[in-house]
Amino acid sequence: MSLIIDCHGHYTTAPKALETWRNAQIAGIKDASLMPKAADLKISDDDIKETILANQLKLMKERGNDMTLFSPRASFMAHHIGDFNVSSTWAAICNELCYRVATLFPDNFVPVAMLPQSPGVDPKTCIPELEKCVNVYGAVGINLNPDPSGGHWTSPPLTDKHWYPIYEKMVEYDLPAMIHVSTSCNACFHTTGAHYLNADTTAFMQCLSGDLFKDFPTLKFLIPHGGGAVPYHWGRFRGLAQEMKKPLLEEHLLNNIFFDTCVYHQPGIDLLNKVIPVKNVLFASEMIGAVRGIDPQTGHYYDDTKRYIDASTQLSASDKAAIFEGNTRRVFSRLDTRLKKQGK
């Protein structure tokens, strides 16, 4: 029987002390006398256990999910706030918390790292935190924000050499990146309803327009939230690639780009799996995330995405096993190595 591996989880239920510390840090940007030290944040193991047992782990057990790849809360990354030093301290604190969750619950959580990105700052400044998270914390992936400005898109496209220092390190470690933006500070874009989905679609189109994977043939991107508009508009993207004289999308992008199942209704999941090859789809729920309520049409939580895969009539048993486990182990090779050492 397959492991059920959720490749997209965030510590959205972290103890209140984390938010309090962050608010003090933000206040300290304007008034240095208010800036807290990292050591001022006090969160005990019992505090962490309480938040996980009552939330993520409780729902995982109810829904039949075995393991979650766990990263800091995406909307809290807020790379547009402060400078690199602010982001660096904040990323280190958040990554350590996710590592502690994985240490306390080693059978259920595996860390994925956020990066200390900052608008206009060379991405190579993120390398020390990335290396620490892989070498010390055992992170199996990273979250890469293509828009650290928070909705103003001041960074170059993902195909630009601006990003190459991160890609070189990803290739060295065989580390996939989930392309995940953070809070929108642009009033035109609701964070989870527009900015996230815009970014998913934008990241795919940036990659389509360029030839990034000629330079990095083993680079792996995971585009979350079902790929934004991508599966729904697959014909548009195929046509645009054709007009740009690019290869067929299967050859041009689908050896390197993957999509998760954070799509919160059955027709959406069915469309995703009808359009995108099974080998490119990874199970995920982002539970206790953007959409936390119960669907009145089904009586179940919107983000209980395992139900949609289970209910699919177009996916074979082997397809479902690939989505639930096999594809994630292939894309996240460091996770696969870790699980094999555990005899899984």
Coordinates of C-alpha atoms in Angstrom, one line a residue:
M1 CA 0.0 0.0 0.0
S2 CA 1.3 3.5 -0.9
L3 CA 2.4 6.0 1.5
I4 CA 0.2 9.1 1.3
I5 CA 2.7 12.0 1.1
D6 CA 1.5 15.5 1.1
C7 CA 4.1 17.6 -0.6
H8 CA 2.7 21.0 0.3
G9 CA 2.2 21.8 4.0
H10 CA 2.9 25.0 5.9
Y11 CA 3.2 25.6 9.7
T12 CA 0.1 27.8 9.7
T13 CA -0.7 26.9 13.3
A14 CA 2.6 28.0 14.9
P15 CA 2.3 29.2 18.5
K16 CA 1.1 32.8 18.9
A17 CA 4.5 33.8 20.2
L18 CA 5.9 33.6 16.7
E19 CA 3.5 36.2 15.4
T20 CA 4.1 38.4 18.4
W21 CA 7.9 38.2 17.8
R22 CA 7.4 39.0 14.1
N23 CA 5.2 42.1 15.0
A24 CA 8.0 43.3 17.2
Q25 CA 10.5 42.8 14.5
I26 CA 8.4 44.8 12.0
A27 CA 8.1 47.6 14.6
G28 CA 11.8 47.5 15.1
I29 CA 12.4 48.3 11.4
K30 CA 11.3 51.9 12.2
D31 CA 12.5 52.1 15.7
A32 CA 15.7 50.1 16.3
S33 CA 15.1 50.2 20.1
L34 CA 12.1 47.9 19.6
M35 CA 13.9 45.3 17.5
P36 CA 13.8 41.9 19.3
K37 CA 16.7 39.4 19.3
A38 CA 16.1 35.9 18.0
A39 CA 16.8 34.6 21.5
D40 CA 13.8 36.6 22.8
L41 CA 11.5 34.1 21.1
K42 CA 10.6 31.4 23.5
I43 CA 8.7 28.4 22.1
S44 CA 8.9 25.1 24.0
D45 CA 8.6 21.6 22.5
D46 CA 5.3 21.3 24.4
D47 CA 4.1 24.4 22.6
I48 CA 4.9 22.9 19.3
K49 CA 3.4 19.5 20.1
E50 CA 0.2 21.2 21.2
T51 CA -0.3 23.1 17.9
I52 CA 0.6 20.0 15.7
L53 CA -1.4 17.4 17.6
A54 CA -4.5 19.5 17.7
N55 CA -4.3 20.6 14.0
Q56 CA -2.2 19.1 11.2
L57 CA -1.6 15.7 12.7
K58 CA -5.2 15.3 13.8
L59 CA -6.4 16.0 10.3
M60 CA -3.7 13.9 8.7
K61 CA -4.9 10.9 10.7
E62 CA -8.6 11.6 10.0
R63 CA -7.9 11.9 6.3
G64 CA -5.4 9.0 5.9
N65 CA -2.4 11.1 5.1
D66 CA 0.9 9.7 6.3
M67 CA 3.5 12.4 5.8
T68 CA 3.7 16.1 5.1
L69 CA 6.6 18.1 3.6
F70 CA 6.5 21.0 5.9
S71 CA 7.6 24.6 5.4
P72 CA 7.1 27.9 7.1
R73 CA 3.7 29.7 6.6
A74 CA 3.9 31.1 3.1
S75 CA 1.9 34.3 3.8
F76 CA 4.3 35.0 6.7
M77 CA 7.4 34.9 4.5
A78 CA 6.6 38.5 3.5
H79 CA 10.0 39.1 1.8
H80 CA 9.0 42.7 1.0
I81 CA 9.1 43.7 4.7
G82 CA 12.4 45.2 5.8
D83 CA 15.8 44.4 4.3
F84 CA 17.9 41.3 3.9
N85 CA 18.9 41.2 7.5
V86 CA 15.3 41.2 8.6
S87 CA 14.4 38.4 6.1
S88 CA 17.5 36.5 7.1
T89 CA 16.7 36.5 10.8
W90 CA 13.0 35.7 10.1
A91 CA 13.8 32.8 7.7
A92 CA 16.2 31.3 10.2
I93 CA 13.6 31.3 13.0
C94 CA 10.8 29.9 10.8
N95 CA 13.0 27.2 9.3
E96 CA 14.2 26.1 12.8
L97 CA 10.6 25.8 13.9
C98 CA 9.8 23.5 11.0
Y99 CA 12.9 21.4 11.8
R100 CA 11.8 21.1 15.4
V101 CA 8.3 19.9 14.2
A102 CA 10.0 17.2 12.0
T103 CA 12.3 16.2 14.9
L104 CA 9.3 15.9 17.3
F105 CA 7.2 14.0 14.7
P106 CA 9.8 12.3 12.5
D107 CA 7.4 9.8 10.9
N108 CA 4.9 12.5 9.9
F109 CA 6.8 15.7 8.9
V110 CA 9.9 16.4 6.8
P111 CA 11.3 20.0 6.5
V112 CA 11.2 22.2 3.4
A113 CA 13.0 25.6 3.7
M114 CA 12.0 29.1 3.0
L115 CA 14.7 31.4 1.8
P116 CA 15.7 34.8 3.1
Q117 CA 14.9 36.6 -0.1
S118 CA 14.6 40.4 -0.2
P119 CA 13.7 42.7 -3.2
G120 CA 16.7 43.9 -5.2
V121 CA 19.1 41.7 -3.2
D122 CA 21.3 39.1 -5.0
P123 CA 19.8 35.6 -4.6
K124 CA 23.2 34.2 -3.8
T125 CA 22.7 35.8 -0.3
C126 CA 20.2 33.0 0.3
I127 CA 22.8 30.2 -0.1
P128 CA 24.0 30.0 3.5
E129 CA 20.5 29.5 4.9
L130 CA 19.7 27.0 2.1
E131 CA 22.9 25.0 2.9
K132 CA 22.2 25.0 6.6
C133 CA 18.7 23.8 6.1
V134 CA 19.8 20.9 3.9
N135 CA 23.0 19.9 5.7
V136 CA 21.8 20.5 9.3
Y137 CA 18.0 20.3 9.2
G138 CA 17.7 17.7 6.5
A139 CA 15.4 19.8 4.3
V140 CA 14.4 18.0 1.1
G141 CA 13.2 21.0 -0.9
I142 CA 12.9 24.8 -0.8
N143 CA 10.2 27.4 -1.5
L144 CA 11.3 30.0 -4.0
N145 CA 9.4 33.3 -4.2
P146 CA 9.5 34.6 -7.8
D147 CA 8.2 38.0 -6.6
P148 CA 9.8 39.1 -3.3
S149 CA 8.3 42.5 -3.8
G150 CA 4.8 41.2 -2.8
G151 CA 2.8 41.8 -5.9
H152 CA 4.8 44.4 -7.7
W153 CA 7.0 42.0 -9.7
T154 CA 10.2 43.9 -9.6
S155 CA 12.4 40.8 -10.0
P156 CA 13.6 39.4 -13.3
P157 CA 11.8 36.4 -14.7
L158 CA 12.7 33.0 -13.4
T159 CA 14.6 32.3 -16.6
D160 CA 17.0 35.2 -16.0
K161 CA 20.6 34.6 -14.8
H162 CA 19.7 36.7 -11.7
W163 CA 18.4 33.4 -10.3
Y164 CA 21.2 31.1 -11.4
P165 CA 23.1 31.0 -8.0
I166 CA 20.0 29.3 -6.4
Y167 CA 19.6 27.0 -9.4
E168 CA 23.2 25.9 -9.2
K169 CA 22.8 25.0 -5.6
M170 CA 19.5 23.2 -6.3
V171 CA 21.2 21.1 -9.0
E172 CA 24.2 20.4 -6.7
Y173 CA 21.8 19.1 -3.9
D174 CA 19.2 17.7 -6.3
L175 CA 16.7 19.9 -4.5
P176 CA 13.4 20.8 -6.1
A177 CA 11.8 24.3 -5.5
M178 CA 8.2 25.0 -5.0
I179 CA 7.5 28.3 -6.7
H180 CA 5.5 30.0 -4.0
V181 CA 4.8 33.7 -3.5
S182 CA 4.0 35.3 -0.2
T183 CA 1.6 38.0 1.1
S184 CA 0.4 40.5 -1.5
C185 CA 0.9 44.1 -0.6
N186 CA -0.8 45.2 -3.8
A187 CA -4.5 45.9 -3.1
C188 CA -5.4 44.7 -6.6
F189 CA -4.3 41.1 -5.8
H190 CA -5.9 39.2 -3.0
T191 CA -3.1 37.1 -1.5
T192 CA -4.6 33.6 -1.8
G193 CA -7.4 34.2 -4.3
A194 CA -5.4 36.1 -6.9
H195 CA -1.7 36.7 -6.1
Y196 CA -0.9 33.0 -5.5
L197 CA -2.8 31.8 -8.7
N198 CA -1.4 34.6 -10.8
A199 CA 2.1 33.7 -9.7
D200 CA 1.6 30.0 -10.5
T201 CA 0.5 30.9 -14.0
T202 CA 3.2 33.6 -14.4
A203 CA 6.0 31.2 -13.4
F204 CA 4.9 28.6 -15.9
M205 CA 4.7 31.2 -18.7
Q206 CA 8.1 32.6 -17.8
C207 CA 9.6 29.1 -18.2
L208 CA 7.7 28.5 -21.4
S209 CA 9.1 31.8 -22.9
G210 CA 12.7 30.9 -22.1
D211 CA 15.1 28.1 -22.4
L212 CA 16.1 27.7 -18.7
F213 CA 16.1 23.9 -18.8
K214 CA 18.7 23.8 -21.5
D215 CA 21.1 25.4 -19.0
F216 CA 19.8 23.3 -16.1
P217 CA 18.4 20.0 -17.5
T218 CA 17.9 18.5 -14.0
L219 CA 16.3 21.5 -12.4
K220 CA 12.9 20.7 -10.9
F221 CA 10.1 23.2 -10.2
L222 CA 6.9 22.3 -8.4
I223 CA 4.1 24.8 -9.3
P224 CA 1.5 24.6 -6.6
H225 CA -2.3 25.1 -6.4
G226 CA -2.8 22.8 -9.4
G227 CA -0.7 25.2 -11.6
G228 CA -3.0 28.2 -11.4
A229 CA -4.7 28.7 -14.8
V230 CA -2.2 26.4 -16.6
P231 CA -4.3 23.1 -16.9
Y232 CA -7.5 25.0 -17.7
H233 CA -5.7 26.9 -20.5
W234 CA -3.4 24.1 -21.7
G235 CA -4.4 24.8 -25.4
R236 CA -3.4 28.4 -25.0
F237 CA 0.0 27.5 -23.7
R238 CA 0.5 24.9 -26.4
G239 CA -0.4 27.5 -29.0
L240 CA 1.9 30.2 -27.6
A241 CA 4.8 27.7 -27.5
Q242 CA 4.1 26.9 -31.1
E243 CA 4.1 30.5 -32.1
M244 CA 7.4 31.1 -30.2
K245 CA 9.0 28.1 -32.1
K246 CA 9.4 26.2 -28.9
P247 CA 9.4 22.4 -28.7
L248 CA 6.2 20.6 -27.7
L249 CA 5.4 21.4 -24.0
E250 CA 6.0 17.7 -23.1
E251 CA 9.6 18.1 -24.2
H252 CA 10.1 21.8 -23.4
L253 CA 8.8 21.8 -19.8
L254 CA 7.4 18.6 -18.5
N255 CA 10.7 16.9 -17.7
N256 CA 11.3 19.8 -15.2
I257 CA 7.9 21.2 -14.1
F258 CA 5.4 19.5 -11.8
F259 CA 2.0 20.4 -10.4
D260 CA 0.4 19.7 -7.0
T261 CA -3.2 18.8 -6.2
C262 CA -4.2 21.8 -4.1
V263 CA -7.4 22.1 -6.1
Y264 CA -10.4 22.1 -4.0
H265 CA -13.2 20.5 -5.9
Q266 CA -13.7 17.3 -7.8
P267 CA -14.1 18.8 -11.3
G268 CA -10.9 20.7 -10.9
I269 CA -8.9 17.6 -9.8
D270 CA -10.4 15.7 -12.7
L271 CA -9.4 18.4 -15.2
L272 CA -5.9 18.5 -13.8
N273 CA -5.4 14.8 -14.2
K274 CA -7.0 14.8 -17.7
V275 CA -4.7 17.5 -19.0
I276 CA -1.4 17.0 -17.2
P277 CA 0.4 13.7 -17.4
V278 CA 0.1 11.6 -14.3
K279 CA 3.9 11.6 -13.9
N280 CA 3.8 15.4 -13.4
V281 CA 1.2 15.5 -10.6
L282 CA 2.1 15.3 -6.9
F283 CA -0.4 14.9 -4.1
A284 CA -0.8 17.9 -1.8
S285 CA -3.5 19.6 0.3
E286 CA -2.0 22.7 1.9
M287 CA -4.3 21.8 4.8
I288 CA -5.2 24.5 7.3
G289 CA -4.2 26.9 4.6
A290 CA -6.0 29.2 2.2
V291 CA -9.4 27.4 2.2
R292 CA -10.3 26.0 5.6
G293 CA -14.0 25.5 5.5
I294 CA -16.4 22.7 4.8
D295 CA -18.0 22.5 1.3
P296 CA -21.8 22.6 1.8
Q297 CA -22.2 20.5 -1.4
T298 CA -20.2 17.6 -0.1
G299 CA -20.1 18.0 3.7
H300 CA -16.3 17.6 3.6
Y301 CA -13.4 20.0 4.0
Y302 CA -12.5 21.7 0.7
D303 CA -8.8 21.0 1.4
D304 CA -9.4 17.2 2.0
T305 CA -7.8 16.6 -1.5
K306 CA -7.2 12.9 -0.9
R307 CA -11.0 12.4 -1.3
Y308 CA -10.8 13.8 -4.9
I309 CA -8.0 11.5 -5.9
D310 CA -9.7 8.5 -4.3
A311 CA -13.0 9.3 -6.1
S312 CA -11.4 9.8 -9.5
T313 CA -12.8 7.3 -12.1
Q314 CA -10.1 8.2 -14.7
L315 CA -7.1 7.3 -12.6
S316 CA -6.0 3.7 -12.3
A317 CA -4.8 2.3 -9.0
S318 CA -1.2 2.6 -10.3
D319 CA -1.9 6.2 -11.3
K320 CA -3.1 7.0 -7.8
A321 CA -0.1 5.3 -6.2
A322 CA 2.2 7.5 -8.4
I323 CA 0.4 10.7 -7.3
F324 CA 0.2 9.8 -3.6
E325 CA 3.8 8.6 -3.3
G326 CA 5.9 7.6 -6.3
N327 CA 6.1 11.0 -8.1
T328 CA 6.9 12.8 -4.9
R329 CA 9.8 10.4 -4.1
R330 CA 11.1 10.8 -7.6
V331 CA 10.9 14.6 -7.6
F332 CA 12.1 14.9 -4.0
S333 CA 15.1 12.5 -4.3
R334 CA 16.4 13.5 -0.8
L335 CA 13.1 12.4 0.7
D336 CA 13.3 9.1 -1.2
T337 CA 16.8 8.5 0.2
R338 CA 15.6 9.3 3.7
L339 CA 12.6 6.9 3.4
K340 CA 14.7 4.1 2.1
K341 CA 17.0 4.4 5.1
Q342 CA 13.9 4.0 7.2
G343 CA 12.9 0.9 5.3
K344 CA 10.0 2.6 3.6

